[in-house]
Short mmCIF file of C-alpha atoms and ligand atoms in Angstrom, two decimals:
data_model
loop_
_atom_site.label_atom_id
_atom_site.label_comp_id
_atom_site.label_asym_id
_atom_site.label_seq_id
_atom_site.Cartn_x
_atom_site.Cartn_y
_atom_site.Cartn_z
CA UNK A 1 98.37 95.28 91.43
CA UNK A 2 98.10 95.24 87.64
CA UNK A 3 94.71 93.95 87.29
CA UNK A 4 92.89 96.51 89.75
CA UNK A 5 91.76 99.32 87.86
CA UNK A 6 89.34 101.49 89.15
CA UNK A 7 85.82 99.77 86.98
CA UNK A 8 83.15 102.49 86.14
CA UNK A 9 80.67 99.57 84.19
CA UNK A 10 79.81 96.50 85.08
CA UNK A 11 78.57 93.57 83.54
CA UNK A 12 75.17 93.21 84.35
CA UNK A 13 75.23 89.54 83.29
CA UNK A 14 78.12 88.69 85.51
CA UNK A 15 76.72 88.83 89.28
CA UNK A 16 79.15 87.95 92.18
CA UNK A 17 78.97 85.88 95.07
CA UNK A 18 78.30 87.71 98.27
CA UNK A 19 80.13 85.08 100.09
CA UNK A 20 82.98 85.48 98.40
CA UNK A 21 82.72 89.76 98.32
CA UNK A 22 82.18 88.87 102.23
CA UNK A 23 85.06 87.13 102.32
CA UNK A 24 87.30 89.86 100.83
CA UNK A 25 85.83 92.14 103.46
CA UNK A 26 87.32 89.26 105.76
CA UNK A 27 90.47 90.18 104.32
CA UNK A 28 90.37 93.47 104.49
CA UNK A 29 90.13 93.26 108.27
CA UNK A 30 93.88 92.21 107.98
CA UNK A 31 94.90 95.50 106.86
CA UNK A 32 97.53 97.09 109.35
CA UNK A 33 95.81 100.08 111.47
CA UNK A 34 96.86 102.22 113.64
CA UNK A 35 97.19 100.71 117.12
CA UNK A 36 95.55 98.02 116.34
CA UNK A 37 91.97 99.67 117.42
CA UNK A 38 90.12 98.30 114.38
CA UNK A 39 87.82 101.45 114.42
CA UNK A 40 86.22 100.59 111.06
CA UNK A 41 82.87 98.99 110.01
CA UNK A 42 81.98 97.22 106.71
CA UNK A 43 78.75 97.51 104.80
CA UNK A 44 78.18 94.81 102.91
CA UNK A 45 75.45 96.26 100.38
CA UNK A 46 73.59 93.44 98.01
CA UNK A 47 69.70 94.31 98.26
CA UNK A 48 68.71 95.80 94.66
CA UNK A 49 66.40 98.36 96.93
CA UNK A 50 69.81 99.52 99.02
CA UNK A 51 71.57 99.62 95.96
CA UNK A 52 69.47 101.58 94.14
CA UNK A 53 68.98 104.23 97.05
CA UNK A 54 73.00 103.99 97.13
CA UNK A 55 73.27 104.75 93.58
CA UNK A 56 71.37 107.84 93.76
CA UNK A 57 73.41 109.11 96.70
CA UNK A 58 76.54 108.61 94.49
CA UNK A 59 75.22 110.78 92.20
CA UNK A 60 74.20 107.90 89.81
CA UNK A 61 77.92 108.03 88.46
CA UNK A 62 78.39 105.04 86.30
CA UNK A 63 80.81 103.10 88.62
CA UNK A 64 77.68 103.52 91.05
CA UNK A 65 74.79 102.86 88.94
CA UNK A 66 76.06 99.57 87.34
CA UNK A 67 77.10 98.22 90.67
CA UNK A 68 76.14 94.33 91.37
CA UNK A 69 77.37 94.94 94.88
CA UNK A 70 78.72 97.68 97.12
CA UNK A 71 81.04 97.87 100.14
CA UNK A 72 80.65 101.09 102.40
CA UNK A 73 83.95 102.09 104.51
CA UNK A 74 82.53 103.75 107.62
CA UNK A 75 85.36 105.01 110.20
CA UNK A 76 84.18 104.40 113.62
CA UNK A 77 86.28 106.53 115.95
CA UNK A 78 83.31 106.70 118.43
CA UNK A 79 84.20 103.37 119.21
CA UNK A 80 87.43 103.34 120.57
CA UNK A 81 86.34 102.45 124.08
CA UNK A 82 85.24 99.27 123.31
CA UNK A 83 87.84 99.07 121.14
CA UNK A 84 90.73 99.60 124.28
CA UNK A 85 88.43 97.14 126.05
CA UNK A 86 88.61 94.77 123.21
CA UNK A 87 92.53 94.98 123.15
CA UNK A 88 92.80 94.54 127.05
CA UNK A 89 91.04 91.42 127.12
CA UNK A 90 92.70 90.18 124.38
CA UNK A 91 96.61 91.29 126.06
CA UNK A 92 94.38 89.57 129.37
CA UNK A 93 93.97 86.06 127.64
CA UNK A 94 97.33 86.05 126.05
CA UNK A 95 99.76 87.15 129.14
CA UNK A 96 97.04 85.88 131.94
CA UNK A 97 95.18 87.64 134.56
CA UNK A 98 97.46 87.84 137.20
CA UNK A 99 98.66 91.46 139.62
CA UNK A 100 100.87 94.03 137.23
CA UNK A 101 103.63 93.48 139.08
CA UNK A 102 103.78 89.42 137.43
CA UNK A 103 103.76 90.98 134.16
CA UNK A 104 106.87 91.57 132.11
CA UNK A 105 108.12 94.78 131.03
CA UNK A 106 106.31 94.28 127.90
CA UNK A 107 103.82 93.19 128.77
CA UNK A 108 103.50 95.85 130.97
CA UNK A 109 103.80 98.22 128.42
CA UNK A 110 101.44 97.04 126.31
CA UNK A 111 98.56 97.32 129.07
CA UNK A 112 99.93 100.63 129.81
CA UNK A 113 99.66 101.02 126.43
CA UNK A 114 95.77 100.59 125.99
CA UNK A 115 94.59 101.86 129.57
CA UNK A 116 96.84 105.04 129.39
CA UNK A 117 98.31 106.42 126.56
CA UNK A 118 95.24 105.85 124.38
CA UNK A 119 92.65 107.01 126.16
CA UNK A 120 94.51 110.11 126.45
CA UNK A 121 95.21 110.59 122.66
CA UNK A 122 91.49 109.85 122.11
CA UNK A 123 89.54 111.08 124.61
CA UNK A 124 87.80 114.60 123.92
CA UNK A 125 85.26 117.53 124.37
CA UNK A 126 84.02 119.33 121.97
CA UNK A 127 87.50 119.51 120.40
CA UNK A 128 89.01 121.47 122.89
CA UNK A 129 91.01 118.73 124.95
CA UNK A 130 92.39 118.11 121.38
CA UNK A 131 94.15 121.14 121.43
CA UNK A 132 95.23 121.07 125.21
CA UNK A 133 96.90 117.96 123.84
CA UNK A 134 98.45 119.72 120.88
CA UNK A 135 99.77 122.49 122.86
CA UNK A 136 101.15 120.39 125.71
CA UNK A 137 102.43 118.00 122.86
CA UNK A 138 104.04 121.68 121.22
CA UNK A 139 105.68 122.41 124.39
CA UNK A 140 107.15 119.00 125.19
CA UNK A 141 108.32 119.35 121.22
CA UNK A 142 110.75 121.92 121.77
CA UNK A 143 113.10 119.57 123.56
CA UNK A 144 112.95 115.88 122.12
CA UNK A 145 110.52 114.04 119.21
CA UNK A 146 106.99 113.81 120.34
CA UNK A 147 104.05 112.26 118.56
CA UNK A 148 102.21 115.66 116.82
CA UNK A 149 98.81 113.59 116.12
CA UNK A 150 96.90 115.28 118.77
CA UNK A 151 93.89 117.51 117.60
CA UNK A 152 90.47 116.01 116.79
CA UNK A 153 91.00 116.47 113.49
CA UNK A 154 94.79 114.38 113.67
CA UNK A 155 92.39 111.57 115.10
CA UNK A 156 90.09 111.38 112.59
CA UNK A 157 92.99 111.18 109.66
CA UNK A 158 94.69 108.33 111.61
CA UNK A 159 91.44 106.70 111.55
CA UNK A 160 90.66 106.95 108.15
CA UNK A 161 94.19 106.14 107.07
CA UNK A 162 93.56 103.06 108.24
CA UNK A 163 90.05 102.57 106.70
CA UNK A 164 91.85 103.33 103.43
CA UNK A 165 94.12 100.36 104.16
CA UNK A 166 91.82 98.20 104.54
CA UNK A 167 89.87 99.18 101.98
CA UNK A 168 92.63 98.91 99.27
CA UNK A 169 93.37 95.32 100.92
CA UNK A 170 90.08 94.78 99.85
CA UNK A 171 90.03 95.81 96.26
CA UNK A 172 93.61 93.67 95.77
CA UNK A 173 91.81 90.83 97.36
CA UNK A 174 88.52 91.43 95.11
CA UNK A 175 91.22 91.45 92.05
CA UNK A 176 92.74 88.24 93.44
CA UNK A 177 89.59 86.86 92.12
CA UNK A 178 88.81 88.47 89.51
CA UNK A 179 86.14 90.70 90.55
CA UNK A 180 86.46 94.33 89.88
CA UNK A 181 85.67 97.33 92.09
CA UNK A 182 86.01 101.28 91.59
CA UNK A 183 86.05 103.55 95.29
CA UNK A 184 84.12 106.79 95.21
CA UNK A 185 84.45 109.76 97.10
CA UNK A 186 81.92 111.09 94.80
CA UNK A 187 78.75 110.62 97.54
CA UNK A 188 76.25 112.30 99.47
CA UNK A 189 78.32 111.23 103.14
CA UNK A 190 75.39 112.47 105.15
CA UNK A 191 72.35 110.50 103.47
CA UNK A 192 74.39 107.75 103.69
CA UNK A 193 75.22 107.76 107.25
CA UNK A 194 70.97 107.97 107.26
CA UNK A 195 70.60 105.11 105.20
CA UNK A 196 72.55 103.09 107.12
CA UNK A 197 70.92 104.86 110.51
CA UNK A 198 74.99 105.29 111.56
CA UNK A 199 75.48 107.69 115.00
CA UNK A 200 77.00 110.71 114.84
CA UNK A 201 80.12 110.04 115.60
CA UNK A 202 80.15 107.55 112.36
CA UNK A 203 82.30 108.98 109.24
CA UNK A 204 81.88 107.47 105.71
CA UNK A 205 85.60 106.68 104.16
CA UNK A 206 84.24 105.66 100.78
CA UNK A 207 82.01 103.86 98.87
CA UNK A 208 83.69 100.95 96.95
CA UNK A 209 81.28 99.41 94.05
CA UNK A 210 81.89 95.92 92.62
CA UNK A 211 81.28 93.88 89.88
CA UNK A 212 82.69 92.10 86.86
CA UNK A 213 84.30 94.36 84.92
CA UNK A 214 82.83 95.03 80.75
CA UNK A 215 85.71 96.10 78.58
CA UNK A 216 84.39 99.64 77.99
CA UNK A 217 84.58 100.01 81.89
CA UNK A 218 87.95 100.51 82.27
CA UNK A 219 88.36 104.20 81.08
CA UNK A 220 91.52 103.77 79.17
CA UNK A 221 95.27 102.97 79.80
CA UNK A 222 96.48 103.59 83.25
CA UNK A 223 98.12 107.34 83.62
CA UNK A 224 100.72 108.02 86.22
CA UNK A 225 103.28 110.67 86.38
CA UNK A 226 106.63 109.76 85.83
CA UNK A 227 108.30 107.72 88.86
CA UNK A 228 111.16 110.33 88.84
CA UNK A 229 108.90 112.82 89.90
CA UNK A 230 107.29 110.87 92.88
CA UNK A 231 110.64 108.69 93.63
CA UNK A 232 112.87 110.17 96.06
CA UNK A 233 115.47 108.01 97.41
CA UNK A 234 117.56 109.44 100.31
C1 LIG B 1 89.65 108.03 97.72
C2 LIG B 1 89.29 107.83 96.28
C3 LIG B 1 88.11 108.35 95.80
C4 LIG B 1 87.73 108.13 94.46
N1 LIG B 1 86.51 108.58 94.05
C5 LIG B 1 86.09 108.26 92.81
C6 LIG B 1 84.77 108.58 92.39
O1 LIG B 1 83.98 109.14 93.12
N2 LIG B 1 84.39 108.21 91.15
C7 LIG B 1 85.23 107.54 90.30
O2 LIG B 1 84.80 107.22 89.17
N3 LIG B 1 86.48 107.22 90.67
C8 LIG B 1 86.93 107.54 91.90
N4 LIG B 1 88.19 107.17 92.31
C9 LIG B 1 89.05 106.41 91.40
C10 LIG B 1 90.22 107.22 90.87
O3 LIG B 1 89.77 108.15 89.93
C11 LIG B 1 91.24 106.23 90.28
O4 LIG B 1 91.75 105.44 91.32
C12 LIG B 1 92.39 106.94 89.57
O5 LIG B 1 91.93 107.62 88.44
C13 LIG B 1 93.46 105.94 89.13
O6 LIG B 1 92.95 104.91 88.32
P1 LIG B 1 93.10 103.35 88.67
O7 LIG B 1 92.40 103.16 90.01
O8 LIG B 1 92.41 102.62 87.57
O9 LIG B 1 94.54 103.03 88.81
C14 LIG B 1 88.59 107.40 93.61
C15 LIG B 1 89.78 106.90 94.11
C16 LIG B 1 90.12 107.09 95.43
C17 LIG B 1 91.40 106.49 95.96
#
């Protein structure tokens, strides 16, 4: 936790190993997310072309520029489909294929689980089933708790809260070695997504750049407010 600090130059003598970057990305995929969907994609970025491109759509920022290597965080909540399918084979293997009934309550559930109550938080048109949700979720709120993530927009900060997990699993994992990264949300999101010829339903996260860090990259001591003012114990 101490060592990461967000790098703005690298060492351009000091190149990493994409194996072991790759590796950290393996890690990442570790990172608790919401339901378990997994609706995130890495982008492993180590051709000098790509990078260079990259750079430029990062506005050439120095944490960009003097990259060896770059990792882009692209939310995939288009995906959640195969996603549920992914989950249901999975639940399949591990309580057997065998009628409903067979199944105990929790495993019951957790079918339930991925064949109802997720496609209806994620399914949508246009936006407007979103807010069908939200109202019907509103409605249902006046009388006992009820999950409020229901709009379009709710989905797409549930899936990026989770691409931000992973992504800081990541940079602890990259610091576990000694390697140094900085995340930007400093880009061009839409040249980008072109770059990596992403559908439309693709959303960048952030960029994260890595390398080995030179002295002069880290821009001075670490600043936080006081903990008072961001501690609250209840
Ligand atoms: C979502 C996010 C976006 C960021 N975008 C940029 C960026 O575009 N350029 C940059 O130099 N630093 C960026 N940072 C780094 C922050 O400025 C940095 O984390 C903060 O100043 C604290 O410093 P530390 O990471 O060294 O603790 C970003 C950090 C986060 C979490």
């Amino acid at each position: 936790m101490n060592r990461r600090r967000s790098v703005r130059k690298y060492d351009p003598n000091k190149p990493l190993d994409p194996e072991k970057v790759k590796q950290c990305i393996k890690l990442a995929t570790l990172a608790p997310n919401s339901s378990n969907m997994q609706l995130w994609e890495f982008y492993h970025i180590c051709s000098k072309d790509t990078l260079q491109k990259l750079s430029s759509y990062c506005f050439d920022q120095n944490a960009a520029s003097t990259a060896q290597q770059m990792v882009i965080m692209v939310v995939r909540k288009d995906l959640w489909r195969q996603r549920v399918k992914s989950n249901v084979t999975y639940l399949t293997e591990v309580y057997g294929d065998k009628p409903k009934k067979e199944y105990s309550k929790r495993a019951k559930f957790a079918f339930t689980y991925y064949t109802k109550i997720i496609p209806v938080s994620y399914v949508d048109f246009l936006g407007i089933l979103g807010y069908v949700r939200f109202a019907v979720y509103w409605l249902i709120g006046l009388f006992r708790p009820i999950y409020r993530q229901a709009r379009n927009s709710d989905m797409r900060i549930v899936a990026h809260k989770s691409m931000a997990l992973a992504a800081q699993t990541f940079m602890l994992a990259m610091a576990d070695i000694n390697y140094d990264t900085c995340p930007m949300e400093g880009i061009d999101s839409l040249r980008i997504k072109r770059l990596l010829k992403l559908p439309h339903g693709a959303e960048i996260n952030m960029v994260v750049s890595c390398g080995v860090r030179l002295p002069e990259g880290v821009y001075g001591d670490r600043f936080r407010v006081p903990f008072d003012e961001v501690y609250k114990k209840v």
